[in-house]
CSV table of C-alpha atoms in Angstrom, one decimal:
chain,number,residue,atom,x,y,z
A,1,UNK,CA,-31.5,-35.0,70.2
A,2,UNK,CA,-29.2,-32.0,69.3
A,3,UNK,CA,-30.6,-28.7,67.4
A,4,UNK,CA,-30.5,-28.7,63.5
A,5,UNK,CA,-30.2,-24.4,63.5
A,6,UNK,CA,-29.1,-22.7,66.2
A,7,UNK,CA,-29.6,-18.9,66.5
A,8,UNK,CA,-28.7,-16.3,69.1
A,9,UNK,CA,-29.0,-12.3,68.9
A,10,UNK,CA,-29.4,-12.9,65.1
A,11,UNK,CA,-30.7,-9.4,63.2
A,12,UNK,CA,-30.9,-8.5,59.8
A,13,UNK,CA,-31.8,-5.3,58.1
A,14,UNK,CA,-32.2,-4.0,54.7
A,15,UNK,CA,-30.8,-0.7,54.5
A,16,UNK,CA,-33.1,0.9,57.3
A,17,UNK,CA,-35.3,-1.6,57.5
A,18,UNK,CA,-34.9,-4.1,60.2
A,19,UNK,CA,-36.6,-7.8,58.7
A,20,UNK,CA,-35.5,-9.6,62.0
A,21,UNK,CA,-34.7,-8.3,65.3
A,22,UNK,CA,-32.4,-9.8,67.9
A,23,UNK,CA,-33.7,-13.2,67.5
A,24,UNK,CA,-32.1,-16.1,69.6
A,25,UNK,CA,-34.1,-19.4,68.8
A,26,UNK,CA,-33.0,-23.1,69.0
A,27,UNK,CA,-34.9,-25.5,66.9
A,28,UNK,CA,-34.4,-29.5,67.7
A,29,UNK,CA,-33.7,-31.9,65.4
A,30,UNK,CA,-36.2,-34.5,64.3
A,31,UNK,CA,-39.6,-32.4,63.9
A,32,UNK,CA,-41.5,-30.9,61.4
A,33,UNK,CA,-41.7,-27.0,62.4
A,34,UNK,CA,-44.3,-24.7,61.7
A,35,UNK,CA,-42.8,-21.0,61.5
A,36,UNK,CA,-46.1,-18.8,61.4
A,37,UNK,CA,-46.8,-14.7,61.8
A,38,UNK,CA,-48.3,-12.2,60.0
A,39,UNK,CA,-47.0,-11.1,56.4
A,40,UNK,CA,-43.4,-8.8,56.5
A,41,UNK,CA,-42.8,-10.8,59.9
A,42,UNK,CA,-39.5,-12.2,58.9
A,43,UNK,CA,-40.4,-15.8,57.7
A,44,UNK,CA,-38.9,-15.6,54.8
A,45,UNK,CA,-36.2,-13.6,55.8
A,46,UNK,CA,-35.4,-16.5,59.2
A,47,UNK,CA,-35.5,-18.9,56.0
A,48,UNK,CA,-33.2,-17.5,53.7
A,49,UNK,CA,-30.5,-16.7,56.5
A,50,UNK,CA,-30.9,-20.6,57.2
A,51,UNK,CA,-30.1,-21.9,53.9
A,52,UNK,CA,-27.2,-19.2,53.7
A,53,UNK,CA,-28.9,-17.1,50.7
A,54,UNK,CA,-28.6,-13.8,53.1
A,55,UNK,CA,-26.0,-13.4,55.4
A,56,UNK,CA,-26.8,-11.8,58.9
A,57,UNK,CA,-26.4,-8.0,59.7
A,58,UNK,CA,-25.6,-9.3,63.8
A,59,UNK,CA,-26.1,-12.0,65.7
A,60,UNK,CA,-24.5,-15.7,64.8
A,61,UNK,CA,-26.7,-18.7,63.2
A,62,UNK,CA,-25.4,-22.3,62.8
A,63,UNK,CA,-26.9,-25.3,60.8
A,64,UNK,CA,-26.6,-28.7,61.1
A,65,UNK,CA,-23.4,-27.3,63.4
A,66,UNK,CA,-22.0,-25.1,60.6
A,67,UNK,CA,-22.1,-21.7,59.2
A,68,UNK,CA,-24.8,-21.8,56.9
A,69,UNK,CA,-23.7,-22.4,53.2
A,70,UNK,CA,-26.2,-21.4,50.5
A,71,UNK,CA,-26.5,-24.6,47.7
A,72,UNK,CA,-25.6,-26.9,50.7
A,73,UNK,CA,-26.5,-30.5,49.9
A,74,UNK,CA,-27.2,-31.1,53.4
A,75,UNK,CA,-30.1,-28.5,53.3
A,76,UNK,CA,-32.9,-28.6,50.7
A,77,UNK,CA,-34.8,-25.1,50.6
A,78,UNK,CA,-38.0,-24.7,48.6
A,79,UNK,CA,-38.5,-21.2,47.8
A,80,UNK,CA,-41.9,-19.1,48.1
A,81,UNK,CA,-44.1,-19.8,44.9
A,82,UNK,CA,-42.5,-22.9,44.1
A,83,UNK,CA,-40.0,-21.5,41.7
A,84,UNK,CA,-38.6,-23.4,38.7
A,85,UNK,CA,-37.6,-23.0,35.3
A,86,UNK,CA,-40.7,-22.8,33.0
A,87,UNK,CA,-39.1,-23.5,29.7
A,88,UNK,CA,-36.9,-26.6,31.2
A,89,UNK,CA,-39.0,-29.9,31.0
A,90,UNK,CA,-39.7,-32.0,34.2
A,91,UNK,CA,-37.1,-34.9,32.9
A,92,UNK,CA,-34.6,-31.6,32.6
A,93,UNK,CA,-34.9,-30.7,36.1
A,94,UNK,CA,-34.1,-34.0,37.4
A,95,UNK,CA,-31.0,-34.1,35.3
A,96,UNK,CA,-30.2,-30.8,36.3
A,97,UNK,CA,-31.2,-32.1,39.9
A,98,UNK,CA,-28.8,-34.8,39.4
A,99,UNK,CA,-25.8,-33.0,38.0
A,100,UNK,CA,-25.6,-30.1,40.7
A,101,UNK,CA,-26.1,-32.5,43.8
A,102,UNK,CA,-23.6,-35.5,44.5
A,103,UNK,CA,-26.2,-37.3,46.8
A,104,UNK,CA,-28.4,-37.0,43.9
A,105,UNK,CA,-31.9,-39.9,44.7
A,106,UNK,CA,-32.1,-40.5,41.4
A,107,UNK,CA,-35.0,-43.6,42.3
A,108,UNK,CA,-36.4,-41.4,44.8
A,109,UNK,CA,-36.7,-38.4,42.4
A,110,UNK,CA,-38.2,-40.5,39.5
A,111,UNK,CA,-40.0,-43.3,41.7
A,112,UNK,CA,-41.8,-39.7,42.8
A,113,UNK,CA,-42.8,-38.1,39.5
A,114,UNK,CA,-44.0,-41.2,38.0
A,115,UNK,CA,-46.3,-41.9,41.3
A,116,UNK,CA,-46.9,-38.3,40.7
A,117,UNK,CA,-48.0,-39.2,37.2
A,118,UNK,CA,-46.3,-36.0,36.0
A,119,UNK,CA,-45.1,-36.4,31.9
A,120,UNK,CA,-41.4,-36.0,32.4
A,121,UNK,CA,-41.7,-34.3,28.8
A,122,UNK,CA,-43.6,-31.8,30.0
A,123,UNK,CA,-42.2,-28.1,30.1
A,124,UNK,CA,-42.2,-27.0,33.6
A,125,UNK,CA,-44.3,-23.7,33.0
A,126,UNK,CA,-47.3,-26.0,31.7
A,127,UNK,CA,-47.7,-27.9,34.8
A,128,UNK,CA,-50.3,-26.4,37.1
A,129,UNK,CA,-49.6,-24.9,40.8
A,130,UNK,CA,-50.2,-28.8,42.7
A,131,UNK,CA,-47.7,-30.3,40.2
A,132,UNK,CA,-45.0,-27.4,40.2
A,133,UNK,CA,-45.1,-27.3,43.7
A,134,UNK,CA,-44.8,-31.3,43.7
A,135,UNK,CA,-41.7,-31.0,41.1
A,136,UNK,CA,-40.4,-28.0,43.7
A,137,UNK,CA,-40.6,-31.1,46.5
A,138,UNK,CA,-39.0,-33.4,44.1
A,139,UNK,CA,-36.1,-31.6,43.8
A,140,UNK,CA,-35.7,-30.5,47.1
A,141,UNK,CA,-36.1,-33.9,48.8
A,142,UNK,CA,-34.0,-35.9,46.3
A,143,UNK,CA,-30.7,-34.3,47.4
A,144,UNK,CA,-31.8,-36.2,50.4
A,145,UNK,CA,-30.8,-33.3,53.1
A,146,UNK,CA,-30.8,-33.4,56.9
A,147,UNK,CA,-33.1,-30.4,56.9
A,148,UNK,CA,-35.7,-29.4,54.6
A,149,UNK,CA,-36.7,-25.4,54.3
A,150,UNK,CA,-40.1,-24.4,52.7
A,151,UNK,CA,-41.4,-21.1,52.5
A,152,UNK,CA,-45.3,-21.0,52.0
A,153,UNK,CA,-44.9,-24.2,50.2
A,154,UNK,CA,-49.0,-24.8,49.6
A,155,UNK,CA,-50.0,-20.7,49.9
A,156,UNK,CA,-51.0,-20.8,46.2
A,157,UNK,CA,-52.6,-24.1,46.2
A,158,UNK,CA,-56.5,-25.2,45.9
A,159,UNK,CA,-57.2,-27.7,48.8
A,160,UNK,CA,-57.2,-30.8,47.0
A,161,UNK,CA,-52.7,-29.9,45.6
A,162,UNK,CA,-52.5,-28.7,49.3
A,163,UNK,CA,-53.0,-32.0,51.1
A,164,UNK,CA,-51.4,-34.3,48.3
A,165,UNK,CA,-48.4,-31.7,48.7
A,166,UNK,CA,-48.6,-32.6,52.6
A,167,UNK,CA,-49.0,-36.3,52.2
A,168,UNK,CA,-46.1,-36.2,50.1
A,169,UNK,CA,-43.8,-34.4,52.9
A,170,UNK,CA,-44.9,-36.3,55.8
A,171,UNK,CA,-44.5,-39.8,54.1
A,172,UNK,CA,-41.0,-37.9,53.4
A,173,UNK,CA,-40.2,-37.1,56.4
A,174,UNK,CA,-41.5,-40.2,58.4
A,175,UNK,CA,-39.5,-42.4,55.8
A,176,UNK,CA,-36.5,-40.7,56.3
A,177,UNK,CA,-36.5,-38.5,59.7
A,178,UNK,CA,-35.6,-35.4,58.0
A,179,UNK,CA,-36.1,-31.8,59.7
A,180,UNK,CA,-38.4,-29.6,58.4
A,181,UNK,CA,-38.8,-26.2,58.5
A,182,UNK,CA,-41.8,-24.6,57.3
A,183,UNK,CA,-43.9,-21.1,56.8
A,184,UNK,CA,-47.7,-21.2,56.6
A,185,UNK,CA,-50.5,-18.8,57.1
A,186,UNK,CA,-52.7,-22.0,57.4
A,187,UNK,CA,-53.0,-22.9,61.1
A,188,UNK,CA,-55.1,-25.8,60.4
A,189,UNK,CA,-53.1,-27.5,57.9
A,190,UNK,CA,-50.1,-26.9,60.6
A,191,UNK,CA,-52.0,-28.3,63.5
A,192,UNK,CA,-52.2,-31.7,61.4
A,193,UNK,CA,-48.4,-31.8,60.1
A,194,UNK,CA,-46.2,-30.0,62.7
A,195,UNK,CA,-45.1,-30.6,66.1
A,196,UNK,CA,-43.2,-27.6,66.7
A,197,UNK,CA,-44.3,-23.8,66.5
A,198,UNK,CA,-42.8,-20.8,66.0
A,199,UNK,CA,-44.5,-17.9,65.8
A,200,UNK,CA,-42.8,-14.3,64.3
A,201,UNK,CA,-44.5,-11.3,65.1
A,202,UNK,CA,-42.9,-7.9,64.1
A,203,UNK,CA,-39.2,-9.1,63.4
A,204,UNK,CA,-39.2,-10.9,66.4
A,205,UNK,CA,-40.2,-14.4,67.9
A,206,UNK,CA,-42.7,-14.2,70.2
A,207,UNK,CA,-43.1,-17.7,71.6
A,208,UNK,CA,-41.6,-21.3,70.0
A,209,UNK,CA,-42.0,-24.5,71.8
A,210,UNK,CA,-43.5,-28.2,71.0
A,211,UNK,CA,-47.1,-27.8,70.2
A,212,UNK,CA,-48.2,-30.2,72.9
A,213,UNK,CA,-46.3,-28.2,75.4
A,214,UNK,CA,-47.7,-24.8,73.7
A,215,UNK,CA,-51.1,-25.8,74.0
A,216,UNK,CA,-51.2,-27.6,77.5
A,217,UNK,CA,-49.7,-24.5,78.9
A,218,UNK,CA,-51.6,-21.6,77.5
A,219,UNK,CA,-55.3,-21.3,78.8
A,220,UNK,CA,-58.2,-19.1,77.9
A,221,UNK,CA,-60.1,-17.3,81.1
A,222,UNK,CA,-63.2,-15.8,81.0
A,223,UNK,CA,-64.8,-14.2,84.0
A,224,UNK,CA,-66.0,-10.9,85.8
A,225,UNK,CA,-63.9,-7.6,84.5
A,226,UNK,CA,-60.7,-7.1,86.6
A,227,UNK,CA,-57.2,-6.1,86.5
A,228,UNK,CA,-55.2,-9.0,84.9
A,229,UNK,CA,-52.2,-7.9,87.3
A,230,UNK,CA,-54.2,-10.0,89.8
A,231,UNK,CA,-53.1,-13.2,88.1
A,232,UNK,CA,-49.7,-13.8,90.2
A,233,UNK,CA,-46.3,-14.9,89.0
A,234,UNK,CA,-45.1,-17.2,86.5
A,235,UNK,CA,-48.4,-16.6,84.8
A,236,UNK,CA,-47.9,-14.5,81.3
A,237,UNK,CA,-51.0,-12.7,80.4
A,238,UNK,CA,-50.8,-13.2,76.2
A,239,UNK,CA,-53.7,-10.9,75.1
A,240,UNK,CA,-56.7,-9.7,76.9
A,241,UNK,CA,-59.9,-8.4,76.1
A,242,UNK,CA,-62.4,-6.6,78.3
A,243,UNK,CA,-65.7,-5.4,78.0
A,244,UNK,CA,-68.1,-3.4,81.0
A,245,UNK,CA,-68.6,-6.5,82.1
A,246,UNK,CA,-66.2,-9.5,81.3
A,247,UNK,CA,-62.6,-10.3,80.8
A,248,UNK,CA,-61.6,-12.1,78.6
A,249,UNK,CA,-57.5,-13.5,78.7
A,250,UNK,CA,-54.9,-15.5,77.2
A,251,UNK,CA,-52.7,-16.7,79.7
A,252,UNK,CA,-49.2,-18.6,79.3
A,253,UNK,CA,-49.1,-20.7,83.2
A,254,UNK,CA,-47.2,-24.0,83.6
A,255,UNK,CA,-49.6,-24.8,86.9
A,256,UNK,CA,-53.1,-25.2,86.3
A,257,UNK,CA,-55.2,-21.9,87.5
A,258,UNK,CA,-57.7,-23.0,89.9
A,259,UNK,CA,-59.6,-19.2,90.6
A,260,UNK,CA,-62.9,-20.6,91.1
A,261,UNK,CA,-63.7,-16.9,89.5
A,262,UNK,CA,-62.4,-17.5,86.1
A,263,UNK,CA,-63.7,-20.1,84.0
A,264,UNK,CA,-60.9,-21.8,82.4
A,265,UNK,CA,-60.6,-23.3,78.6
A,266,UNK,CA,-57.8,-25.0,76.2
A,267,UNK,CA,-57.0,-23.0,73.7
A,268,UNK,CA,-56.1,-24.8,69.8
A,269,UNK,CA,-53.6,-23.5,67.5
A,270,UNK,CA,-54.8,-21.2,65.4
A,271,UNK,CA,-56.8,-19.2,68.6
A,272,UNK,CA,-53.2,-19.7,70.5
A,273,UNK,CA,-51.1,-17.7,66.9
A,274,UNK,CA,-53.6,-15.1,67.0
A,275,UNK,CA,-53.5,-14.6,70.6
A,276,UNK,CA,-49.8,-14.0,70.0
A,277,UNK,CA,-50.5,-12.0,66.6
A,278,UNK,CA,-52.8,-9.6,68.8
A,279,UNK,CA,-50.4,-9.4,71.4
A,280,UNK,CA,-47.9,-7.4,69.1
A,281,UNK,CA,-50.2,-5.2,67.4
A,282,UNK,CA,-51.4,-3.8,70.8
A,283,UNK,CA,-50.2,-0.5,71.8
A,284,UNK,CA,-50.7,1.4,74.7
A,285,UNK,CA,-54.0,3.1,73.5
A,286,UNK,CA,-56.2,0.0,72.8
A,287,UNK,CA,-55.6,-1.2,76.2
A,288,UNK,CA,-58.9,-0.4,77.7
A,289,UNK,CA,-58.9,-1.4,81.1
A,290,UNK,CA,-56.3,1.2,82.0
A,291,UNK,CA,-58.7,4.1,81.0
A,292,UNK,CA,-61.1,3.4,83.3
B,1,UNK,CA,-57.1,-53.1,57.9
B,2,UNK,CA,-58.7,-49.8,59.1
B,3,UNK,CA,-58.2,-46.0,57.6
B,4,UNK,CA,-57.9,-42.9,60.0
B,5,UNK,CA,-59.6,-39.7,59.5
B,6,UNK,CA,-59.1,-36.5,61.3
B,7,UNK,CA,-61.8,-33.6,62.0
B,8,UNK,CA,-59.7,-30.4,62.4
B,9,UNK,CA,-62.4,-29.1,64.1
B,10,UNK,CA,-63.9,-31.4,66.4
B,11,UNK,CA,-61.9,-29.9,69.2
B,12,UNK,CA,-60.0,-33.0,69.7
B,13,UNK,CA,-56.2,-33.4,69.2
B,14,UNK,CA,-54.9,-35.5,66.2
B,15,UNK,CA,-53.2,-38.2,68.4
B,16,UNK,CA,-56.4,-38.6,70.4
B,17,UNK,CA,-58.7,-38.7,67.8
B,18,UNK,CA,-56.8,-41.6,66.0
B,19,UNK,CA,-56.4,-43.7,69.0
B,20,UNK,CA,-59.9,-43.1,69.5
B,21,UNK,CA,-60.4,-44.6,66.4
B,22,UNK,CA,-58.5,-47.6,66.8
B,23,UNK,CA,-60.5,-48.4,69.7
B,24,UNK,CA,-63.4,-47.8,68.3
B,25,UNK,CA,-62.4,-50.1,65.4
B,26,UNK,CA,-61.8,-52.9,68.2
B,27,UNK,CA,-65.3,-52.0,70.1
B,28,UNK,CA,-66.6,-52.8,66.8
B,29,UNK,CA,-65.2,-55.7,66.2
B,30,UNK,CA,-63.5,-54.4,62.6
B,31,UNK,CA,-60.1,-55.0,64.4
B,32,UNK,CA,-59.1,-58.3,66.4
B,33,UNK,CA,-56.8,-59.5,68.1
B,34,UNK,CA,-53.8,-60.2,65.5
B,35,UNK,CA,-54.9,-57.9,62.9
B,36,UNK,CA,-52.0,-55.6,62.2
B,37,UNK,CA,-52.4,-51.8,62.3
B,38,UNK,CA,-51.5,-49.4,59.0
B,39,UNK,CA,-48.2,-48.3,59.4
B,40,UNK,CA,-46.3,-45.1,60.4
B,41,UNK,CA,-45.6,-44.2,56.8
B,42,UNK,CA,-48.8,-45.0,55.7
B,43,UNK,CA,-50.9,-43.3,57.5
B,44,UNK,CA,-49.2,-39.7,57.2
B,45,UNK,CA,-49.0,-40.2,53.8
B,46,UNK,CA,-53.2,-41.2,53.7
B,47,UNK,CA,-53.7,-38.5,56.5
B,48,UNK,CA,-51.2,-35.8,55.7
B,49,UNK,CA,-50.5,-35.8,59.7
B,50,UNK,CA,-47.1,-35.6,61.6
B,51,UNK,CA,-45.5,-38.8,61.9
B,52,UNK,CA,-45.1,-38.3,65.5
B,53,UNK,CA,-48.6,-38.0,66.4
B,54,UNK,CA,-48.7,-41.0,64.8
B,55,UNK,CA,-45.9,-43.4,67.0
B,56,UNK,CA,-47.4,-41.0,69.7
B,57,UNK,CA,-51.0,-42.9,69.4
B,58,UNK,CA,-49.6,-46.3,68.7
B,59,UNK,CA,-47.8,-45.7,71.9
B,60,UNK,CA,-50.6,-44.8,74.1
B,61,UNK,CA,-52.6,-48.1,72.5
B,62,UNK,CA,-49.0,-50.0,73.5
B,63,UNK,CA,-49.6,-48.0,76.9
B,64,UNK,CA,-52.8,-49.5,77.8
B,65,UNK,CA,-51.7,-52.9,76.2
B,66,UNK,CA,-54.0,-52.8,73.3
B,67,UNK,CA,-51.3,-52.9,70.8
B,68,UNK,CA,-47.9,-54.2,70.8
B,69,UNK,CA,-45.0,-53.3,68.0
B,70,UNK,CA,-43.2,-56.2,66.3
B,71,UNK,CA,-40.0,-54.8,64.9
B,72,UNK,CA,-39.6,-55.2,61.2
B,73,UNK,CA,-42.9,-56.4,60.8
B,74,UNK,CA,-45.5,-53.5,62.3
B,75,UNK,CA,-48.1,-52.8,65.2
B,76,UNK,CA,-50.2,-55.9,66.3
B,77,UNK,CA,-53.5,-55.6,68.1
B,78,UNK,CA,-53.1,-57.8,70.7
B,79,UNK,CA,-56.8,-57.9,72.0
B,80,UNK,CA,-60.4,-58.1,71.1
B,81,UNK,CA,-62.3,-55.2,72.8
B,82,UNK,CA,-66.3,-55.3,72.8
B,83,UNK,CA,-66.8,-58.2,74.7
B,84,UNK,CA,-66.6,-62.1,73.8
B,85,UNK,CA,-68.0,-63.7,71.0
B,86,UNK,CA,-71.3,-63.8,72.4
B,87,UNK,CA,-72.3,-60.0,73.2
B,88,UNK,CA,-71.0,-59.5,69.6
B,89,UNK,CA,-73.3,-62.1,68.2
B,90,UNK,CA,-76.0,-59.7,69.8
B,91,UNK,CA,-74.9,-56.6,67.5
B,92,UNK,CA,-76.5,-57.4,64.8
B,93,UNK,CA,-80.3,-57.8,65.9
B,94,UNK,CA,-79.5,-54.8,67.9
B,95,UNK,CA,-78.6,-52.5,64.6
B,96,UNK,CA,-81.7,-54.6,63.3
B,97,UNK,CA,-83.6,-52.7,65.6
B,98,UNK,CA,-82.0,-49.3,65.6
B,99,UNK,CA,-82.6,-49.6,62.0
B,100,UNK,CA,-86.1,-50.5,62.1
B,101,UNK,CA,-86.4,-47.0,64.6
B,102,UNK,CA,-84.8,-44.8,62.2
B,103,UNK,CA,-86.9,-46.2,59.5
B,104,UNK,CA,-90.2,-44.9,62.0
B,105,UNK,CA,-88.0,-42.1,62.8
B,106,UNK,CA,-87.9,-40.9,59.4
B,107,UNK,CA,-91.7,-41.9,58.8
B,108,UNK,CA,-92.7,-39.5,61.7
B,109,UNK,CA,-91.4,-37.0,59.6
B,110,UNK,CA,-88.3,-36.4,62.0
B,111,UNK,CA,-85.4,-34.7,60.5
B,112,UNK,CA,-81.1,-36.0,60.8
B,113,UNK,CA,-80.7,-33.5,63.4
B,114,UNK,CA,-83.7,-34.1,65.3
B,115,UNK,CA,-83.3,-38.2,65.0
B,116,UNK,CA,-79.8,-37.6,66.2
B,117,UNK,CA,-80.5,-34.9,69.2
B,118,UNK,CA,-83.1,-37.8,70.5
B,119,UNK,CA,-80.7,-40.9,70.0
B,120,UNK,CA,-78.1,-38.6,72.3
B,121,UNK,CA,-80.4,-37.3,74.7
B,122,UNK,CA,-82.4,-40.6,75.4
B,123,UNK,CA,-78.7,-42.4,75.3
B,124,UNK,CA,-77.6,-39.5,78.0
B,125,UNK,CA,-80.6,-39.8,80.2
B,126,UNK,CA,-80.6,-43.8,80.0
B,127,UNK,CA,-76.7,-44.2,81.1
B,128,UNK,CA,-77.1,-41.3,83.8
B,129,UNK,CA,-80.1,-43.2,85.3
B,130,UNK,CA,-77.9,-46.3,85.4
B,131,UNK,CA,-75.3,-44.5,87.1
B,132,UNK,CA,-77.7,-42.8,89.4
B,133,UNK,CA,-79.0,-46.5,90.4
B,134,UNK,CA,-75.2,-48.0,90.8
B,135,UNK,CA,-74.1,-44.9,93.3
């Protein structure tokens, strides 16, 4: 299957600031994507350059095999917060909805609020976060694009709006086959929905890959301290942690490690993005081992 | 018709965990042969789950030719699991009697966790002495 967004050397900064260094990142087409990382990583700044909203300081980005074009009705983008117009009612959105987008769903759009059970007479600011987020969706997904861009979609939302908000994409998405790209703090909810991982660390993307692939390749070893140098090639040490006695790594291996001396576990997601999180925020100082 | 579940924290990937379920459904007889499985669409939108770790378990159930897809119409089980007819008619004064125990159980004054520790642990020791005979 080809790539929906294809990136290479792609940086952007705000006056001094760099929000996203040299990033070259492919993502296929056909998955739901989970683009994690600490806050001020660049999620939302990767997002926006996507749906064409900032335009790159270096570096090239397509989309769908185009320059990216903000208001594209091939890409549907639901902002951080879930933004819409408070004093517009739900029914006005729709026909808002309707008039800016030319493959407008209108059944989809209002098949959705009424299973939604949203008044469309209500005014937008009086819904509460589950149902503005839902009416954010709405929108989004009823100018039926090829790829769907959400930033923090369900950050704001109590547990109960935050898995109707996910049942709602992924019956979306396995209806249709749309792409979706997606920001989240919430590792567990991204274990269940996505298939595909990025993770941003620092302005850059430290690892991206298909979650089965992530997680069958990167193992946790625990045994007697040493020098992770020992490890041999084609085996990344991720992050490490030693005590007087034990070491503790992350390590990125295709080949299984058979060192009867470590003891080897899987990793899951959320230990696997933190691994990657702690990675970055090292610095030469923490790094224990080498003041021995 | 069954309904998955998923524990995010048993440890246990999604895909697994539902094909798991499936035969577990079949072991249990709540699933024969015929019976047609939820589909694609409904289950992420139950589940709130990645529609390919859905077709990925129907696969593996296709795989080891518990399941087979009809296009158009859904996924078919295309076996009963748990036995013929006649070690299934012995379930049910078998859960008479496992009822009756945790009815003692409870009357010794044993806890859930302690009733369930002893239920493993006699299980475990039982199957490993079977084993133990067969090698």
């Amino acid at each position: 299957m080809s790539d929906v967004v294809t990136i290479k050397g792609l940086t952007k900064k705000y006056g001094r600031r760099t929000a996203l260094a040299d990033c070259t990142l492919d993502i296929p087409a056909g998955h739901v994507v989970g683009l994690v990382g600490p806050n001020g990583a660049g999620k939302s700044t990767l997002l926006q350059l996507t749906c064409g909203l900032l335009a790159p300081t270096e570096g090239a980005i397509e989309v769908l095999g185009a320059a990216p074009m903000s208001g594209s009705p091939r890409v549907g983008f639901v902002a951080q917060d879930t933004p819409v117009y408070a004093g517009l009612t739900v029914a006005e959105h729709l026909r808002l909805g309707a008039h800016l987008n030319p493959g407008w769903d209108a059944t989809l759009a209002d098949g959705r609020i009424a299973e939604l059970g949203l008044d469309p007479r209500q005014r937008a600011g009086k819904l509460s976060g589950g149902q503005r987020a839902q009416l954010a969706l709405t929108l989004a997904i009823a100018k039926r694009p090829e790829l769907l861009l959400l930033d923090e979609p369900v950050a704001a939302l109590d547990p109960l709006a935050r898995r109707e908000f996910l049942q709602g994409l992924m019956s979306y998405a396995a209806e249709h086959g749309t792409s979706v790209v997606m920001s989240s703090h919430l590792v567990a909810d991204l274990e269940r929905v996505c298939d595909y991982l990025i993770v941003l660390v620092a302005s850059r993307v430290r690892v991206a890959g298909e979650v089965e692939e992530l997680l069958g390749t990167h193992h946790r070893l625990s045994g007697a301290r040493r020098d992770p140098g020992e490890l041999g090639p084609g085996r990344d040490v991720i992050a490490e942690s030693h005590t007087d006695v034990q070491s503790t790594l992350v390590v990125r291996s295709s080949a299984p490690i058979e060192d009867p001396s470590w003891s080897v576990d899987g990793l899951n997601l959320e230990d696997l993005v933190l691994a990657y999180m702690s990675e970055a925020g090292r610095s030469g100082r923490d790094r224990v081992l080498e003041k021995r | 018709m069954i309904e998955f579940h998923l524990d995010s924290r048993s440890g246990v990937s999604p895909y697994l965990q539902l094909v798991q379920q499936v035969r577990q459904a079949m072991r249990l007889g709540l699933l024969k042969d015929g019976d047609r499985l939820p589909t694609v669409k409904d289950v992420v939108a139950r589940v709130a789950i990645n529609p390919n770790t859905v077709l990925k378990a129907y696969r593996e159930l296709e795989y080891e030719g518990l399941v087979q897809p009809r296009p158009g119409l859904g996924t078919f089980v295309t076996r009963t699991l748990g036995g013929d007819d006649d070690s299934r008619a012995a379930h049910e004064p078998l859960r008479q009697e496992l009822t009756e125990w945790f009815e003692r159980a409870r009357k010794a004054g044993l806890d859930d966790e302690v009733v369930e520790a002893l239920l493993l642990s006699t299980f475990r020791e039982f199957s490993e002495e079977r084993a133990g005979r067969r090698g």
